[in-house]
PDB file of C-alpha atoms in Angstrom:
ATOM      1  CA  UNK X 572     -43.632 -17.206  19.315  1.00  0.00           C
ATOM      2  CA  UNK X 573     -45.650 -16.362  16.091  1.00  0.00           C
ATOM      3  CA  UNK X 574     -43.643 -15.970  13.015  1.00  0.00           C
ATOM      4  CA  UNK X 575     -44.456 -14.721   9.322  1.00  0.00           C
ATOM      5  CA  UNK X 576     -42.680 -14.598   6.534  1.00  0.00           C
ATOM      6  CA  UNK X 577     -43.520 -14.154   2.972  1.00  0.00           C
ATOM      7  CA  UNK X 578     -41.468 -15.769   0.261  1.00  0.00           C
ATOM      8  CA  UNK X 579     -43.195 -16.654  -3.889  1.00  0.00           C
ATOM      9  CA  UNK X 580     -46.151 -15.827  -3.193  1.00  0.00           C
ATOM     10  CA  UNK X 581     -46.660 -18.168  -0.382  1.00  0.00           C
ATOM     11  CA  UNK X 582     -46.687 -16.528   3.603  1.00  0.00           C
ATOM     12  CA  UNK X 583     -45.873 -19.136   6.163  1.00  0.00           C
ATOM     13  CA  UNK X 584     -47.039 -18.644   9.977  1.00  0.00           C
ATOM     14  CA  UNK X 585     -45.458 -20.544  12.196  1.00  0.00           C
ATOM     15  CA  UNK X 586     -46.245 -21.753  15.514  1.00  0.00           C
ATOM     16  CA  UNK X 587     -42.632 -21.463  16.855  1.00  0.00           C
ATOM     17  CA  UNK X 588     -42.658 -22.031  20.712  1.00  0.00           C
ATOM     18  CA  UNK X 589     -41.913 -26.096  20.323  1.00  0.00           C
ATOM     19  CA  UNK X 590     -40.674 -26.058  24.365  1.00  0.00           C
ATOM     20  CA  UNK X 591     -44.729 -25.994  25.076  1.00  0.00           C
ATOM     21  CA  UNK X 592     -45.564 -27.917  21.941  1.00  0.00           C
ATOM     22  CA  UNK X 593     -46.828 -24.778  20.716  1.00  0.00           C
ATOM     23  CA  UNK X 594     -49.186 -23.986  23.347  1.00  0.00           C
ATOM     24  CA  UNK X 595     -51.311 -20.678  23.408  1.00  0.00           C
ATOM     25  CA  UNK X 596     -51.780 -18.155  25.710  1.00  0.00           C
ATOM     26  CA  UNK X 597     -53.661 -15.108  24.796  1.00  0.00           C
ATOM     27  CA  UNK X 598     -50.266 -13.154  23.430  1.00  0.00           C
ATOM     28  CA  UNK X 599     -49.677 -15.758  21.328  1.00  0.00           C
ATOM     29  CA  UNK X 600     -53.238 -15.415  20.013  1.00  0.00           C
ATOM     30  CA  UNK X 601     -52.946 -12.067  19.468  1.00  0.00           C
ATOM     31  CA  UNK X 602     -49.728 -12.290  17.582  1.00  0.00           C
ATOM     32  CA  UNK X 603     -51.643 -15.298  15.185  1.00  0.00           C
ATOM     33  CA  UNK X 604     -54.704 -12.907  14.445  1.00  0.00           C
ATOM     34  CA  UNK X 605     -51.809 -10.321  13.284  1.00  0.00           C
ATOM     35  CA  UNK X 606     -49.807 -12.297  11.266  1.00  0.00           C
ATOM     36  CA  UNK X 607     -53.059 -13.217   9.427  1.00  0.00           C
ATOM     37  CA  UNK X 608     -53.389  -9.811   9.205  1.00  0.00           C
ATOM     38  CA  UNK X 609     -50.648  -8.641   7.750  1.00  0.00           C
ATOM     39  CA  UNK X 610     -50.716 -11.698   5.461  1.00  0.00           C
ATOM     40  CA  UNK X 611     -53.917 -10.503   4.209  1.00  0.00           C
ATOM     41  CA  UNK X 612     -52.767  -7.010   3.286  1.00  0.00           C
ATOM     42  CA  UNK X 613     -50.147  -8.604   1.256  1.00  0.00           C
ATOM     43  CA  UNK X 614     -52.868 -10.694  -0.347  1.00  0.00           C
ATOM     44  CA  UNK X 615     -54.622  -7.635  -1.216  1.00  0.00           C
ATOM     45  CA  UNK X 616     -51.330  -6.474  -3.047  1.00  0.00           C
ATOM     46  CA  UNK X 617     -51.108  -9.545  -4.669  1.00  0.00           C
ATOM     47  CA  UNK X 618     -48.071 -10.630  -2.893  1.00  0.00           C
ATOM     48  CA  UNK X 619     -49.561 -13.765  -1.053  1.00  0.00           C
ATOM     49  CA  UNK X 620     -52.048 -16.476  -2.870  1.00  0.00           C
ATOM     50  CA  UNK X 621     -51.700 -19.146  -0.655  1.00  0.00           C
ATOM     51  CA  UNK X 622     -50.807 -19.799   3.207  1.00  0.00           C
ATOM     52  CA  UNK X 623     -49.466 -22.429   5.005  1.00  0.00           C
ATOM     53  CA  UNK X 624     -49.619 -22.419   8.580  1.00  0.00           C
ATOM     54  CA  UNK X 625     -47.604 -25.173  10.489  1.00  0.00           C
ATOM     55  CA  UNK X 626     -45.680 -25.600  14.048  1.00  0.00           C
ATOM     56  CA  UNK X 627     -42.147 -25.977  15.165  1.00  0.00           C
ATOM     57  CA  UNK X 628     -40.792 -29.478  16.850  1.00  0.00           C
ATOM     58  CA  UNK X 629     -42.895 -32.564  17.859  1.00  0.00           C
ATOM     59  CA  UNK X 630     -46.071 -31.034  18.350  1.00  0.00           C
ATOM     60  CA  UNK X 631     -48.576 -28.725  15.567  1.00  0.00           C
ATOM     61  CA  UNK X 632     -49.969 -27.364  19.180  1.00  0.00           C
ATOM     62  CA  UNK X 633     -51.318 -28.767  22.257  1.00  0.00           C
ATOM     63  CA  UNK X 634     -53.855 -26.611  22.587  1.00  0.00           C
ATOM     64  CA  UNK X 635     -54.325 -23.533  25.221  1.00  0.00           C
ATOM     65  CA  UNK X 636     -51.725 -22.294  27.576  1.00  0.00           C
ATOM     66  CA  UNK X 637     -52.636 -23.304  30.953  1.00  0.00           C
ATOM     67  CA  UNK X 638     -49.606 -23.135  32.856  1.00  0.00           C
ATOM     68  CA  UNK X 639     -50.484 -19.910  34.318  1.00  0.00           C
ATOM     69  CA  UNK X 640     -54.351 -20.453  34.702  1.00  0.00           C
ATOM     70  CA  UNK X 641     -56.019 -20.235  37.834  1.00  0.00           C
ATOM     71  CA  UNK X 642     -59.075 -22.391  37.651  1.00  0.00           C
ATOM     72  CA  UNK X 643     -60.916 -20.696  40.390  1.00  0.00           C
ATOM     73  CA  UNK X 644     -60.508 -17.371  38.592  1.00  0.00           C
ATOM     74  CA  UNK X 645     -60.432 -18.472  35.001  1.00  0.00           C
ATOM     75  CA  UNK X 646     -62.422 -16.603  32.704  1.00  0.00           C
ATOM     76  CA  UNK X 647     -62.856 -19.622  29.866  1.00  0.00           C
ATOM     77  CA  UNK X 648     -65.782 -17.353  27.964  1.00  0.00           C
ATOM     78  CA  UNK X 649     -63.330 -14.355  27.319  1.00  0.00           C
ATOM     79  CA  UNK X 650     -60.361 -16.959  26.160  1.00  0.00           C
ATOM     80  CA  UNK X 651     -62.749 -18.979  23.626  1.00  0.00           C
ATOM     81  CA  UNK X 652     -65.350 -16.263  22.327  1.00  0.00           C
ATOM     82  CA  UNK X 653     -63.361 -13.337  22.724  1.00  0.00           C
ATOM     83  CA  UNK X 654     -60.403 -14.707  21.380  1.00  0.00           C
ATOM     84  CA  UNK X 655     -60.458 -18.004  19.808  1.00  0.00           C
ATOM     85  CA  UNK X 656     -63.950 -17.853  17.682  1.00  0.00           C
ATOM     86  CA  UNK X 657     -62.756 -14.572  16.187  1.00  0.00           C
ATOM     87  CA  UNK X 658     -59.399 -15.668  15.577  1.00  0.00           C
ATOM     88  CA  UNK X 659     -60.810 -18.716  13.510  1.00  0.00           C
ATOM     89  CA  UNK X 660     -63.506 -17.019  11.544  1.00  0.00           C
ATOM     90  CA  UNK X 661     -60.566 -14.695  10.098  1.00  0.00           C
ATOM     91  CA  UNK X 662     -58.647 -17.889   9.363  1.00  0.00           C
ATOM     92  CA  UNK X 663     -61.653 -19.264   7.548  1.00  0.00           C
ATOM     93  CA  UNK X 664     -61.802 -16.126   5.535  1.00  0.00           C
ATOM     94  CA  UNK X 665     -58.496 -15.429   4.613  1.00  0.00           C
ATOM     95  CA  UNK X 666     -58.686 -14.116   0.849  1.00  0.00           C
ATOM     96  CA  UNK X 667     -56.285 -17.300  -0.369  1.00  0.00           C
ATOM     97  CA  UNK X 668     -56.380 -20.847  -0.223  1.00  0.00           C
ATOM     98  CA  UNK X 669     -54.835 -21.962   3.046  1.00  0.00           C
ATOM     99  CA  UNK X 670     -53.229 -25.072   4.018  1.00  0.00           C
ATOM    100  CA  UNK X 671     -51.785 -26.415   7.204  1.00  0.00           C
ATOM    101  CA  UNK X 672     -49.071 -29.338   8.209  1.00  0.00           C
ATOM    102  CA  UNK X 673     -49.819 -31.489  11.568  1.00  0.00           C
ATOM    103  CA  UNK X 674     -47.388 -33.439  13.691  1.00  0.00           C
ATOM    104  CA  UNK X 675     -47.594 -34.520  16.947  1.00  0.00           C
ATOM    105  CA  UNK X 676     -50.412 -33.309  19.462  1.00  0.00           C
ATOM    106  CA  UNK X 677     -53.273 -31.167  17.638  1.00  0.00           C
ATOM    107  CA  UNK X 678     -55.758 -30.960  20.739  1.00  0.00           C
ATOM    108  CA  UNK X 679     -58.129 -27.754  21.513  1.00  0.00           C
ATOM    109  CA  UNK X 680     -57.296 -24.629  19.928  1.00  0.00           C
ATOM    110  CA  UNK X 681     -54.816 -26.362  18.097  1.00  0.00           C
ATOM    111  CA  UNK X 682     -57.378 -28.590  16.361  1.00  0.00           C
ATOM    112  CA  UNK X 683     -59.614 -25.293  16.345  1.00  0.00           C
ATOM    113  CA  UNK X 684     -56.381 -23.912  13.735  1.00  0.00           C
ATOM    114  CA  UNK X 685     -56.911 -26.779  11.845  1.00  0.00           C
ATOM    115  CA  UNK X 686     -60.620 -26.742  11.337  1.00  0.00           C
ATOM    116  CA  UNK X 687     -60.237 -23.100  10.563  1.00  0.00           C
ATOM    117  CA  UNK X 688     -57.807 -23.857   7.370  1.00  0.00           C
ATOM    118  CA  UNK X 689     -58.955 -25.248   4.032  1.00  0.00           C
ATOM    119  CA  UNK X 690     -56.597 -27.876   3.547  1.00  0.00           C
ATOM    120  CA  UNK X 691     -54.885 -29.870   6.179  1.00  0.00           C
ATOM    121  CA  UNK X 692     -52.298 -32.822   5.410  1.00  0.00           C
ATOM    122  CA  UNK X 693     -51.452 -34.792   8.622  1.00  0.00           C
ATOM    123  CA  UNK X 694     -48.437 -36.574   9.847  1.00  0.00           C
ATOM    124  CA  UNK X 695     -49.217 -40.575  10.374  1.00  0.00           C
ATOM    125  CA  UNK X 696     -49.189 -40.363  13.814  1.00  0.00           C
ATOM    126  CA  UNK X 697     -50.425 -37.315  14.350  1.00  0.00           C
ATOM    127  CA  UNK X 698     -52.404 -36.985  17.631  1.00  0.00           C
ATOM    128  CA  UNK X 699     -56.533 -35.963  17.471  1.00  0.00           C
ATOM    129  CA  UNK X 700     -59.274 -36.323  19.938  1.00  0.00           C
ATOM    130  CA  UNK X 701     -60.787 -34.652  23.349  1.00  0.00           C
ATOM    131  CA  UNK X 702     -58.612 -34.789  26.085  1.00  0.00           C
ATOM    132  CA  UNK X 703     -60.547 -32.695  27.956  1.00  0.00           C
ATOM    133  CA  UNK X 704     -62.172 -35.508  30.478  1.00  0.00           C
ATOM    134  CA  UNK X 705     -59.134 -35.225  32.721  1.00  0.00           C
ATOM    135  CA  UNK X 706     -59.142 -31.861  33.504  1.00  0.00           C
ATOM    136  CA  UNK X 707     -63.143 -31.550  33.772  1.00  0.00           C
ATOM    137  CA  UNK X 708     -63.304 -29.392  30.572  1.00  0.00           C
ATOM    138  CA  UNK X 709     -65.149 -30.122  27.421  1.00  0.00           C
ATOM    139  CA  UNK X 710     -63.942 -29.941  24.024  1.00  0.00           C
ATOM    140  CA  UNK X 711     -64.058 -26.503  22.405  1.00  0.00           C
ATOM    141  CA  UNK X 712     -62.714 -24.450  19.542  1.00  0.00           C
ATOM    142  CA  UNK X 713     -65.589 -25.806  17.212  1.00  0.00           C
ATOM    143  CA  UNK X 714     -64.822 -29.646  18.111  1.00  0.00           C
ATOM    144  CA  UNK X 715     -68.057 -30.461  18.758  1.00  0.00           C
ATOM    145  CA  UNK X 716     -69.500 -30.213  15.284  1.00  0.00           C
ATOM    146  CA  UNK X 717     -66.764 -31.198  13.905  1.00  0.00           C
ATOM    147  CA  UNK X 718     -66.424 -34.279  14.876  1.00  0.00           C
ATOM    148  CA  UNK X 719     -70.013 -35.123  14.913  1.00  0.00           C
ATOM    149  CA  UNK X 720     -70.096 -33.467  10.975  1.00  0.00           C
ATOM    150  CA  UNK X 721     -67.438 -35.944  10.318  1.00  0.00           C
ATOM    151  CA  UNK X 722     -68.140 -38.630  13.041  1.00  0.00           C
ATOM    152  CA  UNK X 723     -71.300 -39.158  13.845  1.00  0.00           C
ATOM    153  CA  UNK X 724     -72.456 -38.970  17.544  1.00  0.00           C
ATOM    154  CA  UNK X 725     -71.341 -42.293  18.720  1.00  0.00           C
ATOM    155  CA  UNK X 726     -68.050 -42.049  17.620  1.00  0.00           C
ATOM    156  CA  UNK X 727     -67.928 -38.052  19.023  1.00  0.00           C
ATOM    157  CA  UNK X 728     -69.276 -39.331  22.434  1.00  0.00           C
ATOM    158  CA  UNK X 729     -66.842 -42.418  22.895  1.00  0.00           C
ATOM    159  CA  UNK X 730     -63.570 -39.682  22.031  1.00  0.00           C
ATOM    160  CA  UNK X 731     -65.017 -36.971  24.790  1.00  0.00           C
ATOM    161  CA  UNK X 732     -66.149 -39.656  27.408  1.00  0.00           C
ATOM    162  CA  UNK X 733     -62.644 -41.782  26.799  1.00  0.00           C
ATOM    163  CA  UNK X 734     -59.847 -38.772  26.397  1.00  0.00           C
ATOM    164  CA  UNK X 735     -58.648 -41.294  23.721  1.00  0.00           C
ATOM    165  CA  UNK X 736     -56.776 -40.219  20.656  1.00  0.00           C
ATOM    166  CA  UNK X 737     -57.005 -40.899  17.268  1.00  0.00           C
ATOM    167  CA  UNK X 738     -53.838 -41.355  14.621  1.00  0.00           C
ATOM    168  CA  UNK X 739     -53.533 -38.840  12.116  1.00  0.00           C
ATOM    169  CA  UNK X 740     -53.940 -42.254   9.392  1.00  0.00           C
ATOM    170  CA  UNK X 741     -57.334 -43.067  11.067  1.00  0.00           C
ATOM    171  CA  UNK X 742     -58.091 -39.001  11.101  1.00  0.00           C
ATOM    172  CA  UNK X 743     -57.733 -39.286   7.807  1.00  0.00           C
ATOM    173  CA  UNK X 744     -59.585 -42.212   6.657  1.00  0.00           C
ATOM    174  CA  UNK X 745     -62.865 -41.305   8.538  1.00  0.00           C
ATOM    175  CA  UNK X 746     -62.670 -38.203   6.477  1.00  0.00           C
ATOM    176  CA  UNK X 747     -61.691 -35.771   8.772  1.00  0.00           C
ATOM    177  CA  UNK X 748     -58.510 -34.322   7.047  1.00  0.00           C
ATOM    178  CA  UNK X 749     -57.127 -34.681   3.088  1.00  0.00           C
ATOM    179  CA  UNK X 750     -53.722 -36.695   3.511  1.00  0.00           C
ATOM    180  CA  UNK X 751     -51.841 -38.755   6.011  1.00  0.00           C
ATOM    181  CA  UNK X 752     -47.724 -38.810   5.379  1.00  0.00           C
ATOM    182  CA  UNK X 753     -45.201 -40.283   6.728  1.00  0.00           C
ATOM    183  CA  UNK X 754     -43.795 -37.362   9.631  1.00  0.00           C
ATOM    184  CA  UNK X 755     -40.711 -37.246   8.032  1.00  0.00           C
ATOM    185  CA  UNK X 756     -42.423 -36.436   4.383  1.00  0.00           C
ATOM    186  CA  UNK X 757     -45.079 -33.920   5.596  1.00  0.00           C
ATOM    187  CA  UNK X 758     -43.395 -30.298   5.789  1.00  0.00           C
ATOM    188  CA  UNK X 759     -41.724 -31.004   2.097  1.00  0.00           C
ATOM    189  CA  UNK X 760     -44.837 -32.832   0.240  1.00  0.00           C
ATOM    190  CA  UNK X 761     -46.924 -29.576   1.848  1.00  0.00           C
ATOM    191  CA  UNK X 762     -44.840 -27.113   0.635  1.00  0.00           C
ATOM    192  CA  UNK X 763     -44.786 -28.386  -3.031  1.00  0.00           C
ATOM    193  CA  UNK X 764     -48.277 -28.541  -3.057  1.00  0.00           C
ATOM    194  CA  UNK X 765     -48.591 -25.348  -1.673  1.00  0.00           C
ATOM    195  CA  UNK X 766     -46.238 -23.860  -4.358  1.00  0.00           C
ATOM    196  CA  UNK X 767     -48.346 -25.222  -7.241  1.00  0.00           C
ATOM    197  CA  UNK X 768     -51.530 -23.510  -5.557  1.00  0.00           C
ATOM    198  CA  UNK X 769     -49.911 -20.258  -5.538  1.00  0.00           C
ATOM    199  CA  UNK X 770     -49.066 -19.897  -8.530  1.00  0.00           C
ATOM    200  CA  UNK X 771     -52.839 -21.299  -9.850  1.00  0.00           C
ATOM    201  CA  UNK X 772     -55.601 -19.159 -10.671  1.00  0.00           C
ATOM    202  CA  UNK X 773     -56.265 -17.303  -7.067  1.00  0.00           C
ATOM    203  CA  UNK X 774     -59.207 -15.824  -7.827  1.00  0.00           C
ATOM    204  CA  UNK X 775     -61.072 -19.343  -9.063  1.00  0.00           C
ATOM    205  CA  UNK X 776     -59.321 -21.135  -6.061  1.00  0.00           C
ATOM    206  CA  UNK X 777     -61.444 -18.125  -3.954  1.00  0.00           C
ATOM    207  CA  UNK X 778     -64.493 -18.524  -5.826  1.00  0.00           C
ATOM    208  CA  UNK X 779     -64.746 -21.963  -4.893  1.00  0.00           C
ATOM    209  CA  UNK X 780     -63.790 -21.565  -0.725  1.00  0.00           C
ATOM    210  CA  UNK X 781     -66.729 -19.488  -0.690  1.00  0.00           C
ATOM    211  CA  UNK X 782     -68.832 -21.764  -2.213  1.00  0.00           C
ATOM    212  CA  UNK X 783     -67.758 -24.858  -0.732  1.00  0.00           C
ATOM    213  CA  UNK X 784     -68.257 -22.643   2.964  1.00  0.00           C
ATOM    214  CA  UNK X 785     -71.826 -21.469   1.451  1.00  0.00           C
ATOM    215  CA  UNK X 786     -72.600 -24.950   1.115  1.00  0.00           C
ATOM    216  CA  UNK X 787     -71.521 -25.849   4.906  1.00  0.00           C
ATOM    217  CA  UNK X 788     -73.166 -23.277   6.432  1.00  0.00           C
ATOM    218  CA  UNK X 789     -76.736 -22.656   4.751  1.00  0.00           C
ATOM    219  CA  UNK X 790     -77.104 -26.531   3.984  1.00  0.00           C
ATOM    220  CA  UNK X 791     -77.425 -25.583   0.647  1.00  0.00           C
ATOM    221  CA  UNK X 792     -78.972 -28.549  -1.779  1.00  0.00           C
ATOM    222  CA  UNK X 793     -77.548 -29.389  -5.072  1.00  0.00           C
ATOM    223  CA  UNK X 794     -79.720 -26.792  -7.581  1.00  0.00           C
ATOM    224  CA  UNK X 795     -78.709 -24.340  -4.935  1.00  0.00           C
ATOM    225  CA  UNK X 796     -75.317 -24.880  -4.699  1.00  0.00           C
ATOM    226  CA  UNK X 797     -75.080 -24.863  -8.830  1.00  0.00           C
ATOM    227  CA  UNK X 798     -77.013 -21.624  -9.255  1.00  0.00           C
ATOM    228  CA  UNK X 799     -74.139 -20.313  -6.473  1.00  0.00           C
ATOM    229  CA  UNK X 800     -71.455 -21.826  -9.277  1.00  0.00           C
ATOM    230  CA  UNK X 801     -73.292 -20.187 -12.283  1.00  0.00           C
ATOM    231  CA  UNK X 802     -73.095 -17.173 -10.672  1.00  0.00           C
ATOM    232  CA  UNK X 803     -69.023 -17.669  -9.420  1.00  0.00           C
ATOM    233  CA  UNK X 804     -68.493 -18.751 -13.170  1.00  0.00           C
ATOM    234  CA  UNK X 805     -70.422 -15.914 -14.791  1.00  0.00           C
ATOM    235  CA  UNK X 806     -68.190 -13.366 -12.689  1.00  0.00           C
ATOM    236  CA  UNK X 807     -64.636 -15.425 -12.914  1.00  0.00           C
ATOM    237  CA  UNK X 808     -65.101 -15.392 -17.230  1.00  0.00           C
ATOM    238  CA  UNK X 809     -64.277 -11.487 -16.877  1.00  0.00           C
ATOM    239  CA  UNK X 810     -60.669 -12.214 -15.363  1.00  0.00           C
ATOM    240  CA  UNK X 811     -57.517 -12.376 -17.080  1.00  0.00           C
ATOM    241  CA  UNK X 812     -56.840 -15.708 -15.571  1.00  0.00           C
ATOM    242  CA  UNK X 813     -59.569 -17.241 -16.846  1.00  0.00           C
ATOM    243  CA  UNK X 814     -59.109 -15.794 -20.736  1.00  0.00           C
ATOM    244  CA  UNK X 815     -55.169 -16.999 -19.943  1.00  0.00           C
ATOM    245  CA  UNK X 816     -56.293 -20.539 -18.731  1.00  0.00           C
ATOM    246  CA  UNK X 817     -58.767 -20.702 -22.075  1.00  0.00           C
ATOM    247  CA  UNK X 818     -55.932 -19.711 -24.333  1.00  0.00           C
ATOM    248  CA  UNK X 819     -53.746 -22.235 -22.837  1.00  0.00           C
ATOM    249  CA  UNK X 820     -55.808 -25.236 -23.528  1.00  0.00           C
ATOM    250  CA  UNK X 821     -56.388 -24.730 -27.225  1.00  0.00           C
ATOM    251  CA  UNK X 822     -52.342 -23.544 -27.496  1.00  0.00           C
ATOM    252  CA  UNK X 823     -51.660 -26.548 -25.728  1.00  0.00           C
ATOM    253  CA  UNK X 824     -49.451 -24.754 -23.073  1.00  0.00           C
ATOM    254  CA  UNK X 825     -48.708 -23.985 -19.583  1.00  0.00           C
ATOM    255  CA  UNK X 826     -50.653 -21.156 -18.038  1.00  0.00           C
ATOM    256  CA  UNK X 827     -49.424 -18.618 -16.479  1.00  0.00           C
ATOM    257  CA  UNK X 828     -51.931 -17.308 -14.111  1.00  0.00           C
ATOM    258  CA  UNK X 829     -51.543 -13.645 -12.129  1.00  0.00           C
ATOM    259  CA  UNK X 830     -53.851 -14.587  -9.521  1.00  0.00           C
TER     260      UNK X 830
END
């Protein structure tokens, strides 16, 4: 149900099981973590400096499989922490900027592979929020900060209390994703943009996810973060890209960047 091909620099993974609006089970997880894999060893060879992930058919993915769970004998701890959390920490630090393109339903996990990616563009009427109050579960897959990071705790609350879903337009303008499109617009617009990043200065692009995640994560204030960007700078003036990109501006030219 997991697909990956690679194709100009660019690997797209695709959530292709649009039946189950892209549900996961735990073989489907496994066969995401190793398509991230494998798209990372082609990163290392240089053959991948960007990702897009996206889903087949009306849904980006409804979250976790549970047509075959058996609540009495679920095991929800070995699902989200041994297979989720470590799932989305290697899509977090995948070695090129990612992207990802949302239709439909992006609830649970499926909102956890979205939180997990760099850059997410949304379909209109795209579907976000915590549905979780009917079935006596509680959002996971890193909702909870999420949407209070981007929310507040009032607005967090009335989703996980209500089960009521957000647009992928209002997503978008309370800052929780980049770009809202039109459905029928989204898988084209993404993969131009996409193209352009992957054939921009990889390395720089790299520099700056780790920042910009140094930043989240140690709270980092603003003399901080720049001594972090001195430092990025300092090492990025060494690469070819960066002497290419130099030359370029004062030849008045296109670069042409190896990544």
């Amino acid at each position: 149900m997991i697909s990956l091909s690679i194709a100009g620099g660019i690997a797209d993974v695709v959530l292709d099981a649009p039946h189950k609006l892209n549900a996961l089970d735990e073989q489907a997880l496994a066969e995401l973590s190793q398509a991230y894999d494998d798209a990372a060893a082609a990163a290392a060879r240089g053959e991948v400096r960007a990702l897009l992930l996206r889903g087949e058919g009306r849904a980006f993915c409804a979250g976790r499989d549970i047509a075959g769970v058996t609540p009495e004998s679920d095991d929800a701890q070995a699902y989200l922490g041994g297979l989720v959390q470590p799932l989305l920490q290697k899509m977090s630090a995948f070695p090129a900027p990612t992207f990802a393109a949302a239709q439909g339903a992006c609830l649970g996990v499926g909102l956890g592979l979205l939180l997990a990616t760099d850059v997410v563009y949304v379909a209109e009427n795209a579907k976000f929020g915590s549905p979780f109050a009917k079935l006596g579960a509680t959002l996971d897959s890193g909702g909870h900060w999420y949407f209070t990071e981007r929310l507040g705790m009032h607005r967090t609350l009335d989703l996980i209390y209500t089960a009521e879903l957000m647009s992928g337009a209002e997503a978008v303008a309370q800052g929780m994703f980049s770009r809202a499109m039109p459905a029928r617009e989204l898988l084209e617009s993404t993969r131009a943009i996409v193209g352009r990043v992957a054939a921009g200065a990889t390395g720089a692009f790299t520099a700056s996810k780790e920042l910009v995640a140094h930043i989240r994560d140690q709270r980092l204030g603003l003399w901080e973060s720049m001594a972090g960007e001195n430092a990025e700078q300092a090492r990025l003036c060494k690469s070819e890209d960066y002497a290419e990109g130099f030359r370029a501006f004062q030849e008045k030219r296109t670069p042409v960047f190896k990544g």
